[in-house]
Amino acid sequence: MTDLTITTLCLATLAVVSATASALAIRGVRPDQPKWKSYAIEKALIAVCAAGGVALESYRVLYVHQGWRVLENHVDGLVIVATLLSMALFEMRRRSRLLGLAAFAMPAHTFVVLWAVCASAWTYREFRIDSLVAQAHRGGIYLGTFCAFGAASGGMLYLFAKHRLRTKRRPTSQTPLASLEAIERFVRRLATVGFVLITTGVLLGVFVASTTPTRLGPVWWRSPKIVLAAAAWLTYAVIAYGGYAKRLRIHTAWLSIVGLILVLATFGIVGADSARSVAIRYPIRATDPADTVNRFLPEPAEKKVSDDTRRSP
Amino acid sequence: MRLAMLGISHKIAAVDVRERLALQGDRRDRFVERLRQAPCPVQVVVLSTCNRTEIYLAQDGTAATDEPFMQWWAQTCDFPLPQLGSIIQRRDGQAAIQHLFRVASGLDSMVLGEPQILGQVKTAYHQAKEQKTVGPILHRVFEHAMAFAKQVRTTTGIDAGRVSVGSIAVEYAQQIFERFDDKTVVVVGAGQAAKITLRHLAALKPGKLWIVNRSIQRAKQMIDGLGLDIRSGGYRAFDALDDLLGESDIVLTGTASPHPIIRRERFAGMMGKRCHRPVYIIDTALPRDVEPSVGDLANVFLYNIDDLQGVAQQTHDKRSEHANTCEVMLDGASSQCMHELNHQEIGHVIRVLRQKLHEIGDVERVRTQHKLLAMARSNDEAALLNLLADHTRRLINKVLHLPMSQLGHGRSEDALASFASAMRVLFALDVDAPTPTTDGANTEADITGGTTETPADPTVDVVTLPPLQDRVSPVSARATSP
């Protein structure tokens, strides 16, 4: 069994646990649901997700990569995002902060884990450029993505809580939600942190693109990836500092969701572009699983993955 | 064992009667002191709240009556005894247990499912424990009642939601704002509904409280009546309303104005000035003080009195649905409690019976021992056997004397039949079997403990004892053994 297969299986297991926790969390915010054991089960499942994520990332860093770099490929990045999400959620559950957030953040966690399963099983590819600046760029982007997921989950919770208040339904004590004020502050803070991280990531990415020959070509600044990344950056700038403008305050929740969609679209563009280029450069010729893995690897990384494959039992 | 509840509640007594019959503080202590002078020991828990005063009693034996307790209660509260007798509510046995369970879980409360009553039941029980008036019976009943109340609340959600307009308004405020020490509350008008709602809002300790009213004097009266201390904020006339609305986070209106005083155009302009911060408006006035379209503005949360009362009604309806489930649970739980009490009672009775038989056996053993020592030198075997037979006969007569004599004293036919039935079961008697006629062993006189010359008691004729060897129960056999 290869390292990649182990990673995929672990991620699939995490996805099942995460999906169960999501279902319980969504059930929890529905009106007139009795307080029963699902709350404790949900908390335990979130803890399992967090612990599982930490264990998986530790396995990848210590056993697969055997080095200090935690971001060798897209799967690592997604595992980090999912783990941070579940850890943050567990801490909030433990301290009874932002009640109801899990109903939106856990589905987001499930989405990230499923995305990682896909990335691990079908579009696995090591990052090409290997430098400290590139690592910092990726770190900024993935941590910014974590903030984007958190802020968008908060935004959705805000809209849900606002809708519940507008419909003037019985405020059921069984399904308490955080106050609008608390949710708004959470979204704004997370968006501010995300803005700083994405700014760092984008600036370092621009530096890498302008100094190193990449697939984006000489007019990299007009590529869809850069345009979408700039749009996402601008959205978070508006959320972070738009509170000072009068009308923008009303739309914080929606903007946080739009920001996440832009971030995801940027990832989508990058993923599609790299998958296309891999398919052109390495067409399928063999049915050997090792060859299938190698097809998605860039040239400099080929030797390393071969080592990994040899090391696997 | 006798378990009973005597009490009055909001269902049968007006507030003035409940006030006079309340057993709280000194009155409660005096009542408990009177109980201590009771001739037979009694376990008591007094539950006295604003809506009910109930006395839960447990006594050994079934013959005890309520009269002394009612008399002491009437004396303690200086209340006419006949009047108390006419309004008092009585519950016995399982009905008393069911009543307590219903009270503790809030099913008998004025506001269905209200949670405070459980705390009051706990307090009453702990006070009784401190005063050492709780025994094993009431201990078990109250522990069961409190456990049942908790179970009902966690499984059915009968206490979920709020049922008063003021508390619902506060609950909405807590869903909009996280903290209140930096918030400004503006109260417009001094109507009764606004006053009630303000009492609840003031408990949130808002940063500033402004009262806007045509009559500052009346506004001050309202605040004094509520016992509020306005440290930050104050009283303003109506011309300052626009400035205050721009500053406010929570607006509470309750004027008698025939037209809306806050219109959409007026408020929309203010939202820009306040950077679209959320504002929570509670309109308790009729006719309404705030135009309904104000609620359509972004970040404005407008609730009128109908909205709040609608929520209260929804909560009440929901609780009523849960109440049916609770009643089903209550039957099972109270039966279980009664069952345990009966087992506890039987255990106690068996212990006492065993002790009593041992005492009888000891007396007879000592008597026979003396006779044996006197005969020891004679070696008269026949006398020894006679002594042994005499010892056994006396022992059986003594053991059976009390129950047999109880059968004859003015018992009704039903009671006699039930006694006969119980004895058949308890001693495994076969009434169809031929009656043994051993010498004097089962004659009428032997049963009553007298001699053969004693005239037979007609009430004892129904009892026919089997041969001696079958009649010696393990308990009495052990009691007579040296």
Tab-separated table of N, CA, C and O in Angstrom, chain A residues 200-297:
chain	number	residue	atom	x	y	z
A	200	THR	N	-0.368	38.653	2.208
A	200	THR	CA	0.988	38.105	2.245
A	200	THR	C	1.176	37.072	1.141
A	200	THR	O	2.166	37.110	0.383
A	201	GLY	N	0.200	36.154	1.049
A	201	GLY	CA	0.290	35.096	0.046
A	201	GLY	C	0.309	35.646	-1.370
A	201	GLY	O	1.122	35.229	-2.206
A	202	VAL	N	-0.574	36.608	-1.635
A	202	VAL	CA	-0.662	37.170	-2.995
A	202	VAL	C	0.622	37.929	-3.344
A	202	VAL	O	1.174	37.765	-4.438
A	203	LEU	N	1.118	38.733	-2.409
A	203	LEU	CA	2.336	39.514	-2.686
A	203	LEU	C	3.524	38.590	-2.959
A	203	LEU	O	4.288	38.793	-3.910
A	204	LEU	N	3.647	37.540	-2.129
A	204	LEU	CA	4.758	36.599	-2.342
A	204	LEU	C	4.561	35.823	-3.642
A	204	LEU	O	5.532	35.531	-4.359
A	205	GLY	N	3.301	35.530	-3.966
A	205	GLY	CA	2.991	34.838	-5.228
A	205	GLY	C	3.363	35.701	-6.423
A	205	GLY	O	3.925	35.217	-7.413
A	206	VAL	N	3.066	36.985	-6.307
A	206	VAL	CA	3.428	37.916	-7.385
A	206	VAL	C	4.942	37.957	-7.541
A	206	VAL	O	5.481	37.953	-8.657
A	207	PHE	N	5.615	37.945	-6.401
A	207	PHE	CA	7.087	37.961	-6.439
A	207	PHE	C	7.615	36.701	-7.143
A	207	PHE	O	8.487	36.778	-8.008
A	208	VAL	N	7.051	35.556	-6.775
A	208	VAL	CA	7.491	34.288	-7.388
A	208	VAL	C	7.198	34.306	-8.887
A	208	VAL	O	8.046	33.946	-9.713
A	209	ALA	N	5.978	34.760	-9.238
A	209	ALA	CA	5.575	34.751	-10.658
A	209	ALA	C	6.435	35.675	-11.494
A	209	ALA	O	6.716	35.411	-12.669
A	210	SER	N	6.844	36.784	-10.877
A	210	SER	CA	7.617	37.760	-11.662
A	210	SER	C	9.097	37.399	-11.725
A	210	SER	O	9.811	37.874	-12.598
A	211	THR	N	9.569	36.564	-10.825
A	211	THR	CA	11.003	36.249	-10.817
A	211	THR	C	11.311	34.849	-11.352
A	211	THR	O	12.431	34.559	-11.703
A	212	THR	N	10.322	33.970	-11.375
A	212	THR	CA	10.550	32.586	-11.799
A	212	THR	C	9.649	32.289	-12.992
A	212	THR	O	8.487	32.690	-12.988
A	213	PRO	N	10.148	31.606	-13.992
A	213	PRO	CA	9.268	31.225	-15.099
A	213	PRO	C	8.220	30.212	-14.634
A	213	PRO	O	8.564	29.174	-14.075
A	214	THR	N	6.956	30.548	-14.810
A	214	THR	CA	5.860	29.663	-14.387
A	214	THR	C	4.948	29.382	-15.559
A	214	THR	O	5.109	29.959	-16.639
A	215	ARG	N	3.954	28.517	-15.310
A	215	ARG	CA	2.994	28.189	-16.370
A	215	ARG	C	2.124	29.379	-16.735
A	215	ARG	O	1.434	29.382	-17.732
A	216	LEU	N	2.128	30.424	-15.861
A	216	LEU	CA	1.261	31.582	-16.130
A	216	LEU	C	1.762	32.409	-17.308
A	216	LEU	O	1.026	33.210	-17.879
A	217	GLY	N	3.015	32.244	-17.629
A	217	GLY	CA	3.557	32.941	-18.778
A	217	GLY	C	3.994	34.354	-18.461
A	217	GLY	O	3.920	34.794	-17.318
A	218	PRO	N	4.439	35.103	-19.517
A	218	PRO	CA	4.955	36.454	-19.267
A	218	PRO	C	3.863	37.445	-18.856
A	218	PRO	O	4.134	38.398	-18.133
A	219	VAL	N	2.636	37.228	-19.322
A	219	VAL	CA	1.562	38.159	-18.922
A	219	VAL	C	0.744	37.553	-17.785
A	219	VAL	O	-0.474	37.461	-17.826
A	220	TRP	N	1.451	37.112	-16.744
A	220	TRP	CA	0.838	36.435	-15.620
A	220	TRP	C	-0.219	37.289	-14.928
A	220	TRP	O	-1.175	36.778	-14.367
A	221	TRP	N	-0.022	38.592	-14.958
A	221	TRP	CA	-0.933	39.469	-14.230
A	221	TRP	C	-2.318	39.538	-14.855
A	221	TRP	O	-3.249	40.069	-14.281
A	222	ARG	N	-2.446	38.953	-16.103
A	222	ARG	CA	-3.771	38.940	-16.731
A	222	ARG	C	-4.409	37.557	-16.653
A	222	ARG	O	-5.485	37.332	-17.184
A	223	SER	N	-3.736	36.629	-16.043
A	223	SER	CA	-4.270	35.265	-15.994
A	223	SER	C	-5.476	35.214	-15.042
A	223	SER	O	-5.549	35.994	-14.093
A	224	PRO	N	-6.444	34.271	-15.302
A	224	PRO	CA	-7.636	34.178	-14.443
A	224	PRO	C	-7.281	33.954	-12.976
A	224	PRO	O	-7.944	34.466	-12.083
A	225	LYS	N	-6.226	33.182	-12.716
A	225	LYS	CA	-5.829	32.905	-11.326
A	225	LYS	C	-5.532	34.208	-10.589
A	225	LYS	O	-6.029	34.438	-9.473
A	226	ILE	N	-4.741	35.047	-11.232
A	226	ILE	CA	-4.326	36.295	-10.579
A	226	ILE	C	-5.520	37.233	-10.429
A	226	ILE	O	-5.698	37.883	-9.392
A	227	VAL	N	-6.362	37.289	-11.448
A	227	VAL	CA	-7.524	38.188	-11.399
A	227	VAL	C	-8.470	37.768	-10.274
A	227	VAL	O	-8.932	38.597	-9.483
A	228	LEU	N	-8.736	36.448	-10.197
A	228	LEU	CA	-9.643	35.960	-9.149
A	228	LEU	C	-9.042	36.155	-7.763
A	228	LEU	O	-9.738	36.519	-6.815
A	229	ALA	N	-7.745	35.907	-7.666
A	229	ALA	CA	-7.082	36.092	-6.373
A	229	ALA	C	-7.161	37.559	-5.939
A	229	ALA	O	-7.415	37.859	-4.766
A	230	ALA	N	-6.999	38.457	-6.902
A	230	ALA	CA	-7.084	39.886	-6.582
A	230	ALA	C	-8.503	40.250	-6.162
A	230	ALA	O	-8.704	41.045	-5.224
A	231	ALA	N	-9.485	39.638	-6.833
A	231	ALA	CA	-10.888	39.921	-6.472
A	231	ALA	C	-11.178	39.438	-5.058
A	231	ALA	O	-11.840	40.135	-4.267
A	232	ALA	N	-10.685	38.239	-4.725
A	232	ALA	CA	-10.891	37.707	-3.367
A	232	ALA	C	-10.213	38.617	-2.338
A	232	ALA	O	-10.801	38.941	-1.292
A	233	TRP	N	-8.998	39.043	-2.673
A	233	TRP	CA	-8.256	39.932	-1.771
A	233	TRP	C	-9.043	41.226	-1.526
A	233	TRP	O	-9.172	41.692	-0.399
A	234	LEU	N	-9.600	41.761	-2.608
A	234	LEU	CA	-10.363	43.012	-2.513
A	234	LEU	C	-11.608	42.805	-1.635
A	234	LEU	O	-11.961	43.673	-0.826
A	235	THR	N	-12.257	41.656	-1.805
A	235	THR	CA	-13.470	41.366	-1.013
A	235	THR	C	-13.139	41.371	0.477
A	235	THR	O	-13.870	41.974	1.283
A	236	TYR	N	-12.042	40.711	0.822
A	236	TYR	CA	-11.687	40.671	2.254
A	236	TYR	C	-11.236	42.034	2.750
A	236	TYR	O	-11.462	42.371	3.921
A	237	ALA	N	-10.661	42.823	1.869
A	237	ALA	CA	-10.305	44.189	2.266
A	237	ALA	C	-11.569	44.969	2.605
A	237	ALA	O	-11.611	45.716	3.597
A	238	VAL	N	-12.610	44.747	1.805
A	238	VAL	CA	-13.877	45.454	2.036
A	238	VAL	C	-14.498	44.998	3.360
A	238	VAL	O	-14.970	45.806	4.159
A	239	ILE	N	-14.460	43.680	3.601
A	239	ILE	CA	-15.061	43.185	4.856
A	239	ILE	C	-14.277	43.722	6.053
A	239	ILE	O	-14.857	44.173	7.048
A	240	ALA	N	-12.959	43.669	5.942
A	240	ALA	CA	-12.128	44.045	7.084
A	240	ALA	C	-12.251	45.528	7.416
A	240	ALA	O	-12.302	45.900	8.586
A	241	TYR	N	-12.295	46.330	6.373
A	241	TYR	CA	-12.293	47.779	6.624
A	241	TYR	C	-13.573	48.467	6.174
A	241	TYR	O	-13.714	49.667	6.339
A	242	GLY	N	-14.509	47.691	5.625
A	242	GLY	CA	-15.764	48.289	5.151
A	242	GLY	C	-16.707	48.643	6.279
A	242	GLY	O	-17.684	49.340	6.072
A	243	GLY	N	-16.423	48.125	7.480
A	243	GLY	CA	-17.273	48.434	8.618
A	243	GLY	C	-17.340	49.921	8.880
A	243	GLY	O	-18.309	50.421	9.453
A	244	TYR	N	-16.304	50.618	8.433
A	244	TYR	CA	-16.288	52.054	8.659
A	244	TYR	C	-17.178	52.786	7.654
A	244	TYR	O	-17.584	53.915	7.875
A	245	ALA	N	-17.448	52.107	6.538
A	245	ALA	CA	-18.372	52.707	5.578
A	245	ALA	C	-19.790	52.388	6.051
A	245	ALA	O	-20.020	51.382	6.721
A	246	LYS	N	-20.724	53.222	5.685
A	246	LYS	CA	-22.051	53.087	6.281
A	246	LYS	C	-22.795	51.846	5.793
A	246	LYS	O	-23.168	50.981	6.563
A	247	ARG	N	-23.004	51.747	4.515
A	247	ARG	CA	-23.900	50.715	4.019
A	247	ARG	C	-23.228	49.339	3.914
A	247	ARG	O	-23.904	48.325	3.907
A	248	LEU	N	-21.898	49.348	3.785
A	248	LEU	CA	-21.220	48.063	3.603
A	248	LEU	C	-21.383	47.150	4.816
A	248	LEU	O	-21.321	45.947	4.718
A	249	ARG	N	-21.606	47.759	5.966
A	249	ARG	CA	-21.764	46.994	7.200
A	249	ARG	C	-22.890	45.957	7.090
A	249	ARG	O	-22.795	44.854	7.627
A	250	ILE	N	-23.938	46.354	6.350
A	250	ILE	CA	-25.108	45.474	6.243
A	250	ILE	C	-24.740	44.187	5.514
A	250	ILE	O	-25.336	43.139	5.737
A	251	HIS	N	-23.758	44.287	4.602
A	251	HIS	CA	-23.508	43.173	3.691
A	251	HIS	C	-22.296	42.322	4.082
A	251	HIS	O	-21.817	41.538	3.272
A	252	THR	N	-21.820	42.467	5.291
A	252	THR	CA	-20.631	41.719	5.719
A	252	THR	C	-20.794	40.215	5.504
A	252	THR	O	-19.901	39.541	4.990
A	253	ALA	N	-21.949	39.698	5.897
A	253	ALA	CA	-22.170	38.251	5.810
A	253	ALA	C	-22.119	37.777	4.360
A	253	ALA	O	-21.446	36.780	4.041
A	254	TRP	N	-22.825	38.512	3.513
A	254	TRP	CA	-22.817	38.121	2.096
A	254	TRP	C	-21.412	38.219	1.506
A	254	TRP	O	-20.991	37.361	0.725
A	255	LEU	N	-20.693	39.299	1.868
A	255	LEU	CA	-19.337	39.484	1.324
A	255	LEU	C	-18.406	38.341	1.740
A	255	LEU	O	-17.559	37.911	0.958
A	256	SER	N	-18.585	37.848	2.978
A	256	SER	CA	-17.712	36.749	3.421
A	256	SER	C	-17.965	35.496	2.588
A	256	SER	O	-17.030	34.735	2.288
A	257	ILE	N	-19.227	35.300	2.180
A	257	ILE	CA	-19.542	34.128	1.343
A	257	ILE	C	-18.983	34.336	-0.064
A	257	ILE	O	-18.393	33.420	-0.663
A	258	VAL	N	-19.143	35.564	-0.576
A	258	VAL	CA	-18.607	35.863	-1.911
A	258	VAL	C	-17.081	35.680	-1.913
A	258	VAL	O	-16.500	35.123	-2.852
A	259	GLY	N	-16.444	36.137	-0.839
A	259	GLY	CA	-14.988	36.002	-0.729
A	259	GLY	C	-14.566	34.542	-0.808
A	259	GLY	O	-13.616	34.182	-1.523
A	260	LEU	N	-15.291	33.663	-0.110
A	260	LEU	CA	-14.952	32.233	-0.138
A	260	LEU	C	-15.147	31.672	-1.555
A	260	LEU	O	-14.313	30.892	-2.044
A	261	ILE	N	-16.241	32.086	-2.203
A	261	ILE	CA	-16.495	31.580	-3.563
A	261	ILE	C	-15.345	31.994	-4.496
A	261	ILE	O	-14.867	31.191	-5.312
A	262	LEU	N	-14.871	33.228	-4.337
A	262	LEU	CA	-13.758	33.694	-5.176
A	262	LEU	C	-12.473	32.904	-4.890
A	262	LEU	O	-11.737	32.540	-5.812
A	263	VAL	N	-12.247	32.625	-3.610
A	263	VAL	CA	-11.063	31.832	-3.255
A	263	VAL	C	-11.162	30.439	-3.869
A	263	VAL	O	-10.202	29.913	-4.456
A	264	LEU	N	-12.347	29.833	-3.759
A	264	LEU	CA	-12.543	28.491	-4.312
A	264	LEU	C	-12.401	28.511	-5.837
A	264	LEU	O	-11.841	27.585	-6.434
A	265	ALA	N	-12.923	29.585	-6.446
A	265	ALA	CA	-12.813	29.694	-7.904
A	265	ALA	C	-11.345	29.788	-8.316
A	265	ALA	O	-10.917	29.184	-9.308
A	266	THR	N	-10.569	30.510	-7.518
A	266	THR	CA	-9.133	30.624	-7.815
A	266	THR	C	-8.466	29.251	-7.743
A	266	THR	O	-7.701	28.861	-8.625
A	267	PHE	N	-8.794	28.510	-6.688
A	267	PHE	CA	-8.252	27.150	-6.563
A	267	PHE	C	-8.707	26.284	-7.735
A	267	PHE	O	-7.940	25.459	-8.246
A	268	GLY	N	-9.975	26.480	-8.131
A	268	GLY	CA	-10.513	25.688	-9.240
A	268	GLY	C	-9.764	25.942	-10.525
A	268	GLY	O	-9.400	25.002	-11.259
A	269	ILE	N	-9.484	27.218	-10.776
A	269	ILE	CA	-8.740	27.586	-11.991
A	269	ILE	C	-7.352	26.949	-11.961
A	269	ILE	O	-6.891	26.343	-12.941
A	270	VAL	N	-6.695	27.080	-10.803
A	270	VAL	CA	-5.343	26.521	-10.667
A	270	VAL	C	-5.371	25.017	-10.863
A	270	VAL	O	-4.560	24.431	-11.604
A	271	GLY	N	-6.347	24.347	-10.226
A	271	GLY	CA	-6.448	22.892	-10.311
A	271	GLY	C	-6.703	22.430	-11.732
A	271	GLY	O	-6.059	21.497	-12.220
A	272	ALA	N	-7.652	23.110	-12.397
A	272	ALA	CA	-7.991	22.712	-13.767
A	272	ALA	C	-6.795	22.914	-14.694
A	272	ALA	O	-6.483	22.063	-15.539
A	273	ASP	N	-6.104	24.042	-14.511
A	273	ASP	CA	-4.954	24.366	-15.355
A	273	ASP	C	-3.848	23.327	-15.176
A	273	ASP	O	-3.294	22.802	-16.155
A	274	SER	N	-3.589	22.994	-13.900
A	274	SER	CA	-2.478	22.065	-13.668
A	274	SER	C	-2.846	20.654	-14.115
A	274	SER	O	-2.028	19.926	-14.653
A	275	ALA	N	-4.143	20.268	-13.937
A	275	ALA	CA	-4.561	18.941	-14.393
A	275	ALA	C	-4.454	18.833	-15.909
A	275	ALA	O	-4.034	17.804	-16.448
A	276	ARG	N	-4.826	19.941	-16.589
A	276	ARG	CA	-4.760	19.915	-18.055
A	276	ARG	C	-3.309	19.779	-18.520
A	276	ARG	O	-3.001	18.973	-19.386
A	277	SER	N	-2.439	20.573	-17.891
A	277	SER	CA	-1.038	20.540	-18.322
A	277	SER	C	-0.405	19.180	-18.030
A	277	SER	O	0.378	18.663	-18.829
A	278	VAL	N	-0.819	18.567	-16.888
A	278	VAL	CA	-0.297	17.234	-16.565
A	278	VAL	C	-0.775	16.216	-17.578
A	278	VAL	O	-0.014	15.379	-18.074
A	279	ALA	N	-2.040	16.313	-17.944
A	279	ALA	CA	-2.603	15.350	-18.888
A	279	ALA	C	-1.944	15.460	-20.262
A	279	ALA	O	-1.752	14.457	-20.957
A	280	ILE	N	-1.597	16.699	-20.636
A	280	ILE	CA	-0.958	16.877	-21.956
A	280	ILE	C	0.465	16.325	-21.920
A	280	ILE	O	0.906	15.618	-22.820
A	281	ARG	N	1.170	16.649	-20.819
A	281	ARG	CA	2.578	16.258	-20.767
A	281	ARG	C	2.772	14.774	-20.476
A	281	ARG	O	3.741	14.163	-20.875
A	282	TYR	N	1.839	14.210	-19.657
A	282	TYR	CA	1.995	12.795	-19.268
A	282	TYR	C	0.720	12.040	-19.621
A	282	TYR	O	-0.106	11.760	-18.744
A	283	PRO	N	0.484	11.698	-20.884
A	283	PRO	CA	-0.723	10.953	-21.233
A	283	PRO	C	-0.681	9.542	-20.631
A	283	PRO	O	0.385	8.990	-20.384
A	284	ILE	N	-1.858	8.943	-20.406
A	284	ILE	CA	-1.941	7.612	-19.796
A	284	ILE	C	-1.441	6.567	-20.776
A	284	ILE	O	-1.933	6.454	-21.885
A	285	ARG	N	-0.424	5.832	-20.375
A	285	ARG	CA	0.101	4.771	-21.231
A	285	ARG	C	0.122	3.437	-20.507
A	285	ARG	O	0.062	2.403	-21.099
A	286	ALA	N	0.229	3.471	-19.213
A	286	ALA	CA	0.388	2.221	-18.474
A	286	ALA	C	-0.757	2.024	-17.480
A	286	ALA	O	-1.447	2.974	-17.123
A	287	THR	N	-0.952	0.788	-17.087
A	287	THR	CA	-1.990	0.489	-16.105
A	287	THR	C	-1.401	0.211	-14.724
A	287	THR	O	-2.111	-0.067	-13.782
A	288	ASP	N	-0.055	0.284	-14.680
A	288	ASP	CA	0.606	0.072	-13.392
A	288	ASP	C	0.253	1.229	-12.438
A	288	ASP	O	0.369	2.392	-12.805
A	289	PRO	N	-0.204	0.931	-11.185
A	289	PRO	CA	-0.574	2.008	-10.262
A	289	PRO	C	0.559	2.988	-10.023
A	289	PRO	O	0.338	4.183	-9.907
A	290	ALA	N	1.777	2.490	-10.000
A	290	ALA	CA	2.918	3.386	-9.783
A	290	ALA	C	3.025	4.387	-10.924
A	290	ALA	O	3.293	5.569	-10.714
A	291	ASP	N	2.749	3.921	-12.133
A	291	ASP	CA	2.791	4.826	-13.279
A	291	ASP	C	1.675	5.858	-13.199
A	291	ASP	O	1.828	7.011	-13.591
A	292	THR	N	0.518	5.424	-12.694
A	292	THR	CA	-0.611	6.354	-12.571
A	292	THR	C	-0.251	7.486	-11.624
A	292	THR	O	-0.571	8.644	-11.850
A	293	VAL	N	0.444	7.124	-10.541
A	293	VAL	CA	0.891	8.148	-9.601
A	293	VAL	C	1.911	9.048	-10.267
A	293	VAL	O	1.823	10.272	-10.212
A	294	ASN	N	2.861	8.431	-10.950
A	294	ASN	CA	3.929	9.212	-11.557
A	294	ASN	C	3.417	10.178	-12.615
A	294	ASN	O	4.012	11.232	-12.842
A	295	ARG	N	2.296	9.832	-13.227
A	295	ARG	CA	1.751	10.682	-14.289
A	295	ARG	C	1.446	12.085	-13.764
A	295	ARG	O	1.535	13.061	-14.493
A	296	PHE	N	1.057	12.173	-12.493
A	296	PHE	CA	0.683	13.466	-11.935
A	296	PHE	C	1.851	14.186	-11.258
A	296	PHE	O	1.668	15.207	-10.652
A	297	LEU	N	3.029	13.613	-11.370
A	297	LEU	CA	4.161	14.230	-10.690
A	297	LEU	C	4.965	15.090	-11.635
A	297	LEU	O	5.168	14.729	-12.795
